[in-house]
Every structure is written in structure tokens, then in C-alpha cells.
Short mmCIF file of C-alpha atoms in Angstrom, two decimals:
data_model
loop_
_atom_site.label_atom_id
_atom_site.label_comp_id
_atom_site.label_asym_id
_atom_site.label_seq_id
_atom_site.Cartn_x
_atom_site.Cartn_y
_atom_site.Cartn_z
CA MET A 1 -27.65 20.66 -32.27
CA THR A 2 -29.74 18.88 -29.69
CA VAL A 3 -31.47 15.55 -29.76
CA ASP A 4 -35.18 15.72 -30.44
CA ARG A 5 -36.85 12.57 -29.16
CA ALA A 6 -40.32 14.09 -28.77
CA ALA A 7 -40.62 14.80 -32.49
CA GLY A 8 -40.23 11.14 -33.32
CA ASN A 9 -36.60 11.24 -34.36
CA ALA A 10 -34.47 8.25 -33.52
CA PRO A 11 -32.24 8.60 -30.48
CA GLY A 12 -28.99 10.29 -31.36
CA ARG A 13 -30.44 12.25 -34.29
CA ALA A 14 -30.04 15.99 -34.12
CA VAL A 15 -32.48 18.67 -35.15
CA GLU A 16 -30.92 21.26 -37.44
CA GLY A 17 -30.55 24.79 -36.20
CA GLU A 18 -29.96 23.92 -32.54
CA SER A 19 -26.58 23.77 -30.80
CA VAL A 20 -25.02 21.12 -28.58
CA PRO A 21 -23.01 22.37 -25.58
CA THR A 22 -19.30 21.65 -25.96
CA ALA A 23 -17.11 19.96 -23.35
CA ALA A 24 -15.33 23.26 -22.64
CA ALA A 25 -18.63 25.00 -21.98
CA THR A 26 -19.75 22.20 -19.69
CA MET A 27 -16.44 22.34 -17.78
CA SER A 28 -16.68 26.10 -17.21
CA ALA A 29 -20.28 25.74 -16.20
CA ALA A 30 -19.26 23.37 -13.45
CA SER A 31 -16.68 25.99 -12.34
CA LYS A 32 -14.32 23.20 -11.31
CA THR A 33 -11.20 22.35 -13.17
CA PRO A 34 -9.92 18.81 -12.81
CA THR A 35 -6.60 18.30 -11.09
CA TYR A 36 -4.50 15.28 -11.84
CA GLN A 37 -2.08 14.59 -9.03
CA ILE A 38 0.38 11.87 -10.01
CA ARG A 39 2.91 12.45 -7.23
CA PRO A 40 2.32 12.82 -3.50
CA GLU A 41 3.27 16.06 -1.82
CA TYR A 42 6.56 15.94 0.06
CA ARG A 43 4.96 15.57 3.51
CA GLN A 44 2.58 12.88 2.27
CA ARG A 45 5.31 10.50 1.08
CA ILE A 46 5.86 7.35 3.06
CA SER A 47 9.05 7.30 5.11
CA VAL A 48 11.18 4.17 5.33
CA ASN A 49 12.09 5.10 8.91
CA GLU A 50 8.42 5.35 9.91
CA MET A 51 7.78 1.96 8.36
CA LYS A 52 10.76 0.39 10.17
CA VAL A 53 9.59 1.72 13.54
CA VAL A 54 6.13 0.22 13.00
CA ILE A 55 7.48 -3.15 11.86
CA LYS A 56 10.00 -3.39 14.69
CA SER A 57 7.48 -2.54 17.40
CA VAL A 58 4.86 -5.02 16.15
CA VAL A 59 7.32 -7.89 15.70
CA LYS A 60 8.88 -7.30 19.12
CA GLU A 61 5.57 -7.16 20.99
CA GLU A 62 4.22 -10.24 19.20
CA LEU A 63 7.30 -12.50 19.43
CA GLU A 64 9.26 -11.43 22.51
CA GLY A 65 9.63 -14.37 24.85
CA LYS A 66 7.89 -16.83 22.50
CA THR A 67 9.27 -20.12 21.23
CA TYR A 68 8.90 -21.67 17.80
CA GLN A 69 5.85 -23.93 17.56
CA THR A 70 4.98 -25.43 14.19
CA GLU A 71 1.24 -25.54 14.94
CA SER A 72 0.90 -21.82 15.62
CA VAL A 73 3.29 -20.30 13.06
CA GLN A 74 0.68 -19.80 10.36
CA ASP A 75 -1.62 -17.92 12.72
CA GLN A 76 1.28 -15.86 14.07
CA THR A 77 2.46 -14.77 10.61
CA THR A 78 -1.07 -13.78 9.60
CA ALA A 79 -1.64 -11.84 12.82
CA ILE A 80 1.70 -10.03 12.59
CA ALA A 81 1.19 -9.12 8.91
CA ASP A 82 -2.33 -7.81 9.59
CA LYS A 83 -1.18 -5.78 12.58
CA ILE A 84 1.70 -4.22 10.65
CA ARG A 85 -0.57 -3.36 7.70
CA ASN A 86 -3.19 -1.79 9.99
CA ARG A 87 -0.59 0.30 11.82
CA LEU A 88 0.86 1.48 8.52
CA ARG A 89 -2.63 2.49 7.42
CA ASP A 90 -2.95 4.45 10.68
CA LEU A 91 -0.12 6.70 9.42
CA GLN A 92 -2.82 8.08 7.06
CA LYS A 93 -0.74 8.43 3.94
CA PRO A 94 -3.31 9.16 1.21
CA ARG A 95 -3.39 6.91 -1.85
CA TYR A 96 -0.83 4.44 -0.48
CA LYS A 97 -1.46 0.71 -0.51
CA PHE A 98 0.55 -1.49 1.84
CA PHE A 99 1.66 -5.07 1.29
CA VAL A 100 3.25 -7.02 4.12
CA GLN A 101 5.20 -10.29 4.03
CA VAL A 102 6.16 -12.10 7.24
CA VAL A 103 8.35 -15.21 7.46
CA ILE A 104 8.89 -17.08 10.73
CA GLY A 105 11.29 -20.00 10.99
CA GLU A 106 12.91 -22.18 13.58
CA GLN A 107 16.33 -21.05 14.76
CA ARG A 108 18.76 -23.88 13.99
CA GLY A 109 21.89 -21.92 13.21
CA GLU A 110 21.35 -22.23 9.46
CA GLY A 111 21.43 -19.34 7.04
CA VAL A 112 18.44 -18.01 5.11
CA ARG A 113 18.41 -15.82 2.03
CA MET A 114 15.36 -13.92 0.89
CA GLY A 115 14.88 -11.87 -2.23
CA CYS A 116 12.24 -9.83 -3.97
CA ARG A 117 11.95 -8.23 -7.37
CA THR A 118 9.59 -5.30 -7.87
CA PHE A 119 8.63 -2.87 -10.59
CA TRP A 120 7.70 0.51 -9.14
CA ASP A 121 8.37 4.23 -8.98
CA ALA A 122 11.41 4.88 -6.80
CA ASP A 123 10.28 8.48 -6.16
CA THR A 124 6.99 7.53 -4.49
CA ASP A 125 7.15 3.86 -3.45
CA ALA A 126 9.17 2.42 -0.58
CA TYR A 127 9.83 -0.73 1.40
CA ALA A 128 11.22 -1.51 4.83
CA SER A 129 12.35 -4.76 6.38
CA GLU A 130 13.15 -5.78 9.95
CA THR A 131 14.54 -9.00 11.38
CA TYR A 132 13.85 -10.40 14.84
CA VAL A 133 15.86 -13.28 16.31
CA ASN A 134 15.71 -15.09 19.64
CA ASP A 135 17.00 -18.49 20.82
CA SER A 136 14.06 -20.39 19.32
CA LEU A 137 12.95 -18.55 16.17
CA PHE A 138 13.68 -15.90 13.58
CA CYS A 139 11.26 -13.56 11.87
CA VAL A 140 11.69 -11.39 8.79
CA ALA A 141 8.93 -8.85 8.16
CA THR A 142 8.89 -6.71 5.02
CA ALA A 143 6.37 -4.00 4.18
CA TYR A 144 5.90 -2.33 0.80
CA GLY A 145 4.21 1.05 0.41
CA VAL A 146 3.00 1.67 -3.14
CA TYR A 147 1.51 5.00 -4.24
CA LEU A 148 -1.59 4.58 -6.41
CA TYR A 149 -1.68 7.01 -9.33
#
């Protein structure tokens, strides 16, 4: 059945004797079958080691030889997080989204504990964390790579 709007029928009304193409016929006519990839290929998975190398290099080049200054910490954390995220994107891992958290604090000899709770797929998602310490400050940078289904 097909819709006959020219004959004055209301939209959605079918004229008897005519056929409507089925979804299967439309799919074969397009000659493309849909593929649903829910897992990355082995070589496309994010590597924790690759992430650690990126984080370590960015943190070292941004903080080496610097001292803790309260006024500039917010700008430093934002700049470091953006730089790490952009370098992780440069790895060109398709369908991965990266989240970066950077914490900078003054080195006073005190201890710090950080924690995170996540809900994700352990086969495809990953995280890496690096710590940088000098006489004046400490920095903990953590990056999360999440595969989008």
C-alpha cells in the first residue's frame, strides 16, 4: 500500500491494491548493511602506558623549576589539564573521550589522599595518574579515557 495524497485521502491513509516497501527491501536497496561496533579493535584501545607518558611529560614541562604561588594555581591547573587532554586527543583513538583532573598543592610535608569512584567497562576504558613533587609544590594529574559506544 502507498499513501495517496493527490486523491484527497488524509495523510497516512493507504490506497488498496498498492504495496508499501518493507524495511528489508529498503535496506537491500541501499546495499549497505549497518555495522554496530561496541568494542574498539585491539590496536585502537587506549594504553595506560601511553597515557602516563603524556601526563608525565606535560606536568614536568609545565612545573619544573616553578614554585607554589596561590594566585596562579588555578590558571596552572586549567592549562595543564587542557594540555594533557589535547595531547591525549592527538593519539587519535577513535570514539574515546578524555577527562582530566589536576590538583596542585603547596608542599608542607603533609600527606594527601585522593580517591575516585567510577562506573565503566574495564575492557575498553582506562585511567592513568602521575605525581610530580618538588621543594615547593606537588601535583597529581589523572586522566580517564572512556570509550563511547
